[in-house]
Each structure stands twice: as structure tokens, then as C-alpha cells.
Amino acid sequence: MSAEEKLIFAQSLIREAGARLRSRSLSELKIHLKNKDISDLVSDADKQTEKFLVSAIRRRFKNQSFLTEEKSVAFKPGAQVWIIDPIDGTTNFITWKRDYTISIAYYEEEKPVFGLVYDVEADDLYLGITGEGAWKNGEKMAKLPQDKPLSKCLVDVSLKSISLLKIKCGIQLEKLASYIRGHRSMGCASLCLCRLAAGELDVYLSAHLKTWDYAAAVILINETGGAWGLPFHNRQAIYS
């Protein structure tokens, strides 16, 4: 099967997975939250979504490997690898039922082919194809400006990341506040990275990203001319 066939299938699949999550009402989530079994609900939703995605891909395509939030299996370099985050922004999912995503990235021979990030409640589908561009709901994203001053930049960083980087690396991120336009914390890494690629956000900083958080979204950043990296710790490999 060609990468194009896989992309067409993945776009339909990620929307179907999103529809399944949307069917879980906010009232249902609040009942779980009130009963303090939030960890069980999050784990259940993650596992069900991941199982749905992985099972569907395996039925359609043979000899595929997977790296996911809940489980990964051994595979050889050069394999056809799907990197899946079933729910990014789980606190948002539980508390507000918005600003959470599903991410699917497809890599061949350790190189990115395409990435999909679905903002479930907003019904916004972000797509990046290596060497071809990035799109939001079918509309191609423009290249990012390369000369924007820090004083006009909007930064997304959480209190947790500010604290961790100060404790572990001695980085005093709180001093950044006086040099930038403003700061926010959305609580969903993949969505932040997509909004960065779309020019709606200028800087995203985090002290605790995992491979599945960024594997799809960074393809959009690559295609719109943005820069990304893992400067504060050893770069996480796609292959474990």
C-alpha cells in the first residue's frame, strides 16, 4: 500500500475516533470526576481509542509497527511505523471537554511521511506531509515569518514546566515574562504545536514531552518553516 492510501485511510479513521470521544457527554465525565475515579476514566478512554486506531490500521495494512502512549512493540529500524497519541490534553478532556486532540504520525525508515492532529471538539484537522506542505481543514498554511521580535511573541508554557526547568536545569523562565507580548498555557502539546505552525502562537516550551506528543505536529512545523528541538535533555528517539 502506498503512503497516499495510508493517508486517506488515516484521515477517515482519526475523524471516526474523534466522533467516538465526542459521544462521551460532559455530564458523564463530571460524574466520574465527582466520584474521584478520574484516572480510571482517562485510562479507559485512552486505551479504547488506541485499541480502535491500532486495530483498524492492522486490519487494513500488513506488517506495520506501532509506538503509542499505552503500548509499543519491538520493531526494526526501517519499519513502517505509526506513532499514536489517543488523547493529548486529558485534563482538558475531563474538565472542559475541549482543547484535546488525537494524533497519528506515519514514519518510514525513521523519516516522517505525514502527520495528523485532530482537534476533536473544534472539528479541526491539521495535516502535514513531508516535502509538500501543511494544511488546516484543507486550507494550506502559509510560511511563518522569520523576523518576528520577541516583544511581539505569544509564548505557551505551564507552571509545571517553569518549575521543572528551574529545578533540573537552573533555567529561570519566569524572567521571560518581561520580554514577550504575553504567555498562556493550553495544556495540550500537539495542539500548541499546530497553532504554532499556523502562526497563532509563537513559542511553545515544555519540560516533559513524549515522542507521541510531537511526532505528528512537528511535521507541520517543518513544513511551515518553524524550528523545534529538545534542548534541555537528550533528544528522544522515535525508536526505543
GROMACS .gro file of C-alpha atoms in nm:
model
  240
    1MET     CA    1   0.000   0.000   0.000
    2SER     CA    2   0.124   0.348  -0.085
    3ALA     CA    3   0.170   0.629   0.165
    4GLU     CA    4  -0.112   0.816  -0.010
    5GLU     CA    5  -0.353   0.528   0.052
    6LYS     CA    6  -0.246   0.521   0.415
    7LEU     CA    7  -0.303   0.895   0.448
    8ILE     CA    8  -0.654   0.878   0.302
    9PHE     CA    9  -0.738   0.593   0.539
   10ALA     CA   10  -0.584   0.769   0.842
   11GLN     CA   11  -0.782   1.089   0.781
   12SER     CA   12  -1.109   0.899   0.784
   13LEU     CA   13  -1.002   0.690   1.083
   14ILE     CA   14  -0.897   0.982   1.302
   15ARG     CA   15  -1.230   1.158   1.243
   16GLU     CA   16  -1.417   0.839   1.337
   17ALA     CA   17  -1.213   0.808   1.656
   18GLY     CA   18  -1.293   1.170   1.738
   19ALA     CA   19  -1.664   1.109   1.691
   20ARG     CA   20  -1.644   0.826   1.942
   21LEU     CA   21  -1.484   1.057   2.200
   22ARG     CA   22  -1.738   1.333   2.135
   23SER     CA   23  -2.015   1.088   2.215
   24ARG     CA   24  -1.899   1.083   2.578
   25SER     CA   25  -2.103   1.362   2.731
   26LEU     CA   26  -1.962   1.626   2.964
   27SER     CA   27  -2.214   1.523   3.229
   28GLU     CA   28  -2.077   1.168   3.220
   29LEU     CA   29  -1.724   1.299   3.266
   30LYS     CA   30  -1.827   1.520   3.559
   31ILE     CA   31  -1.994   1.226   3.731
   32HIS     CA   32  -1.666   1.035   3.712
   33LEU     CA   33  -1.477   1.343   3.832
   34LYS     CA   34  -1.715   1.381   4.130
   35ASN     CA   35  -1.671   1.016   4.217
   36LYS     CA   36  -1.292   1.064   4.205
   37ASP     CA   37  -1.229   0.782   3.960
   38ILE     CA   38  -1.081   1.020   3.704
   39SER     CA   39  -0.769   0.808   3.650
   40ASP     CA   40  -0.985   0.509   3.556
   41LEU     CA   41  -1.186   0.716   3.310
   42VAL     CA   42  -0.876   0.866   3.146
   43SER     CA   43  -0.709   0.527   3.121
   44ASP     CA   44  -1.026   0.373   2.980
   45ALA     CA   45  -1.074   0.644   2.716
   46ASP     CA   46  -0.707   0.633   2.616
   47LYS     CA   47  -0.700   0.256   2.588
   48GLN     CA   48  -1.026   0.231   2.396
   49THR     CA   49  -0.922   0.498   2.146
   50GLU     CA   50  -0.577   0.349   2.100
   51LYS     CA   51  -0.716   0.000   2.052
   52PHE     CA   52  -0.966   0.129   1.796
   53LEU     CA   53  -0.694   0.305   1.593
   54VAL     CA   54  -0.432   0.030   1.607
   55SER     CA   55  -0.679  -0.249   1.531
   56ALA     CA   56  -0.820  -0.065   1.229
   57ILE     CA   57  -0.473   0.005   1.086
   58ARG     CA   58  -0.363  -0.355   1.138
   59ARG     CA   59  -0.672  -0.487   0.963
   60ARG     CA   60  -0.610  -0.265   0.661
   61PHE     CA   61  -0.229  -0.278   0.630
   62LYS     CA   62   0.009  -0.567   0.690
   63ASN     CA   63   0.345  -0.564   0.868
   64GLN     CA   64   0.301  -0.229   1.042
   65SER     CA   65   0.474  -0.129   1.367
   66PHE     CA   66   0.337   0.098   1.637
   67LEU     CA   67   0.468   0.335   1.902
   68THR     CA   68   0.185   0.455   2.122
   69GLU     CA   69   0.116   0.615   2.460
   70GLU     CA   70  -0.024   0.298   2.612
   71LYS     CA   71   0.191   0.034   2.447
   72SER     CA   72   0.472  -0.015   2.198
   73VAL     CA   73   0.608  -0.329   2.036
   74ALA     CA   74   0.959  -0.411   1.923
   75PHE     CA   75   1.037  -0.320   1.565
   76LYS     CA   76   1.342  -0.288   1.343
   77PRO     CA   77   1.481   0.036   1.201
   78GLY     CA   78   1.340   0.085   0.852
   79ALA     CA   79   0.997  -0.036   0.956
   80GLN     CA   80   0.671   0.134   0.866
   81VAL     CA   81   0.583   0.293   1.198
   82TRP     CA   82   0.262   0.456   1.321
   83ILE     CA   83   0.309   0.684   1.624
   84ILE     CA   84  -0.022   0.740   1.801
   85ASP     CA   85  -0.140   0.959   2.086
   86PRO     CA   86  -0.502   0.859   2.156
   87ILE     CA   87  -0.579   1.162   2.375
   88ASP     CA   88  -0.348   1.458   2.426
   89GLY     CA   89  -0.485   1.708   2.679
   90THR     CA   90  -0.653   1.458   2.908
   91THR     CA   91  -0.718   1.716   3.182
   92ASN     CA   92  -0.895   1.937   2.926
   93PHE     CA   93  -1.091   1.634   2.806
   94ILE     CA   94  -1.210   1.555   3.157
   95THR     CA   95  -1.267   1.907   3.286
   96TRP     CA   96  -1.391   2.109   2.989
   97LYS     CA   97  -1.449   1.859   2.706
   98ARG     CA   98  -1.245   2.080   2.469
   99ASP     CA   99  -0.886   2.153   2.363
  100TYR     CA  100  -0.782   1.789   2.337
  101THR     CA  101  -0.654   1.602   2.033
  102ILE     CA  102  -0.584   1.269   1.869
  103SER     CA  103  -0.252   1.244   1.685
  104ILE     CA  104  -0.138   0.998   1.420
  105ALA     CA  105   0.208   1.016   1.263
  106TYR     CA  106   0.342   0.781   0.996
  107TYR     CA  107   0.718   0.728   0.955
  108GLU     CA  108   0.917   0.514   0.711
  109GLU     CA  109   1.285   0.433   0.755
  110GLU     CA  110   1.299   0.664   1.058
  111LYS     CA  111   1.178   0.960   0.848
  112PRO     CA  112   0.843   1.143   0.879
  113VAL     CA  113   0.596   1.088   0.596
  114PHE     CA  114   0.277   1.251   0.726
  115GLY     CA  115   0.122   1.368   1.049
  116LEU     CA  116  -0.240   1.424   1.150
  117VAL     CA  117  -0.360   1.612   1.458
  118TYR     CA  118  -0.735   1.628   1.516
  119ASP     CA  119  -0.878   1.893   1.749
  120VAL     CA  120  -1.178   1.680   1.834
  121GLU     CA  121  -1.434   1.924   1.972
  122ALA     CA  122  -1.347   2.204   1.728
  123ASP     CA  123  -1.354   1.953   1.439
  124ASP     CA  124  -1.026   2.096   1.307
  125LEU     CA  125  -0.797   1.855   1.124
  126TYR     CA  126  -0.431   1.953   1.087
  127LEU     CA  127  -0.219   1.773   0.828
  128GLY     CA  128   0.150   1.785   0.746
  129ILE     CA  129   0.309   1.598   0.455
  130THR     CA  130   0.686   1.596   0.434
  131GLY     CA  131   0.805   1.798   0.136
  132GLU     CA  132   0.455   1.903   0.034
  133GLY     CA  133   0.319   2.138   0.300
  134ALA     CA  134   0.078   2.172   0.590
  135TRP     CA  135  -0.298   2.224   0.596
  136LYS     CA  136  -0.578   2.304   0.838
  137ASN     CA  137  -0.916   2.172   0.724
  138GLY     CA  138  -0.787   2.151   0.368
  139GLU     CA  139  -0.655   2.508   0.355
  140LYS     CA  140  -0.280   2.529   0.307
  141MET     CA  141  -0.086   2.705   0.581
  142ALA     CA  142   0.143   2.992   0.493
  143LYS     CA  143   0.512   3.001   0.575
  144LEU     CA  144   0.591   3.151   0.914
  145PRO     CA  145   0.765   3.489   0.943
  146GLN     CA  146   1.135   3.461   1.022
  147ASP     CA  147   1.196   3.804   1.177
  148LYS     CA  148   0.932   3.848   1.447
  149PRO     CA  149   1.075   4.024   1.754
  150LEU     CA  150   1.039   3.858   2.095
  151SER     CA  151   0.841   4.158   2.219
  152LYS     CA  152   0.558   4.061   1.982
  153CYS     CA  153   0.563   3.690   2.060
  154LEU     CA  154   0.298   3.490   2.245
  155VAL     CA  155   0.450   3.204   2.445
  156ASP     CA  156   0.281   2.890   2.577
  157VAL     CA  157   0.445   2.745   2.888
  158SER     CA  158   0.299   2.586   3.200
  159LEU     CA  159   0.384   2.647   3.566
  160LYS     CA  160   0.495   2.285   3.586
  161SER     CA  161   0.747   2.331   3.306
  162ILE     CA  162   0.877   2.658   3.452
  163SER     CA  163   0.931   2.484   3.785
  164LEU     CA  164   1.091   2.169   3.640
  165LEU     CA  165   1.333   2.359   3.417
  166LYS     CA  166   1.440   2.574   3.709
  167ILE     CA  167   1.494   2.276   3.941
  168LYS     CA  168   1.661   2.046   3.688
  169CYS     CA  169   1.847   2.290   3.464
  170GLY     CA  170   1.867   2.619   3.653
  171ILE     CA  171   1.673   2.794   3.376
  172GLN     CA  172   1.480   3.095   3.508
  173LEU     CA  173   1.196   3.107   3.258
  174GLU     CA  174   0.996   3.347   3.476
  175LYS     CA  175   1.233   3.622   3.359
  176LEU     CA  176   1.099   3.575   3.006
  177ALA     CA  177   0.773   3.748   3.103
  178SER     CA  178   0.918   4.098   3.076
  179TYR     CA  179   1.043   4.040   2.719
  180ILE     CA  180   0.736   3.892   2.550
  181ARG     CA  181   0.389   4.006   2.447
  182GLY     CA  182   0.219   3.752   2.673
  183HIS     CA  183   0.200   3.391   2.783
  184ARG     CA  184  -0.065   3.121   2.804
  185SER     CA  185  -0.089   2.753   2.897
  186MET     CA  186  -0.330   2.544   2.692
  187GLY     CA  187  -0.247   2.203   2.836
  188CYS     CA  188  -0.229   2.019   2.504
  189ALA     CA  189   0.117   1.994   2.347
  190SER     CA  190   0.014   1.875   2.000
  191LEU     CA  191  -0.248   2.149   1.965
  192CYS     CA  192   0.002   2.413   2.076
  193LEU     CA  193   0.248   2.293   1.814
  194CYS     CA  194  -0.021   2.302   1.543
  195ARG     CA  195  -0.117   2.656   1.641
  196LEU     CA  196   0.249   2.748   1.631
  197ALA     CA  197   0.266   2.611   1.277
  198ALA     CA  198  -0.045   2.814   1.191
  199GLY     CA  199   0.109   3.135   1.326
  200GLU     CA  200  -0.143   3.165   1.611
  201LEU     CA  201   0.129   3.103   1.871
  202ASP     CA  202   0.498   3.195   1.851
  203VAL     CA  203   0.681   2.987   2.110
  204TYR     CA  204   0.598   2.665   2.293
  205LEU     CA  205   0.811   2.540   2.583
  206SER     CA  206   0.770   2.217   2.778
  207ALA     CA  207   0.983   2.015   3.017
  208HIS     CA  208   0.803   1.684   2.977
  209LEU     CA  209   0.720   1.593   2.616
  210LYS     CA  210   0.699   1.234   2.496
  211THR     CA  211   0.756   1.116   2.141
  212TRP     CA  212   0.385   1.068   2.069
  213ASP     CA  213   0.312   1.425   2.186
  214TYR     CA  214   0.504   1.582   1.900
  215ALA     CA  215   0.571   1.318   1.629
  216ALA     CA  216   0.278   1.432   1.412
  217ALA     CA  217   0.269   1.804   1.491
  218VAL     CA  218   0.637   1.874   1.421
  219ILE     CA  219   0.582   1.771   1.060
  220LEU     CA  220   0.356   2.076   1.026
  221ILE     CA  221   0.621   2.294   1.188
  222ASN     CA  222   0.883   2.162   0.946
  223GLU     CA  223   0.659   2.241   0.650
  224THR     CA  224   0.576   2.596   0.761
  225GLY     CA  225   0.936   2.693   0.831
  226GLY     CA  226   0.928   2.679   1.209
  227ALA     CA  227   1.204   2.549   1.434
  228TRP     CA  228   1.180   2.284   1.702
  229GLY     CA  229   1.403   2.075   1.922
  230LEU     CA  230   1.455   1.920   2.264
  231PRO     CA  231   1.734   2.139   2.401
  232PHE     CA  232   1.700   2.073   2.773
  233HIS     CA  233   1.754   1.698   2.775
  234ASN     CA  234   1.863   1.417   2.548
  235ARG     CA  235   1.659   1.403   2.230
  236GLN     CA  236   1.405   1.121   2.248
  237ALA     CA  237   1.444   0.877   1.964
  238ILE     CA  238   1.146   0.762   1.761
  239TYR     CA  239   1.282   0.410   1.807
  240SER     CA  240   1.314   0.274   2.158
   0.00000   0.00000   0.00000
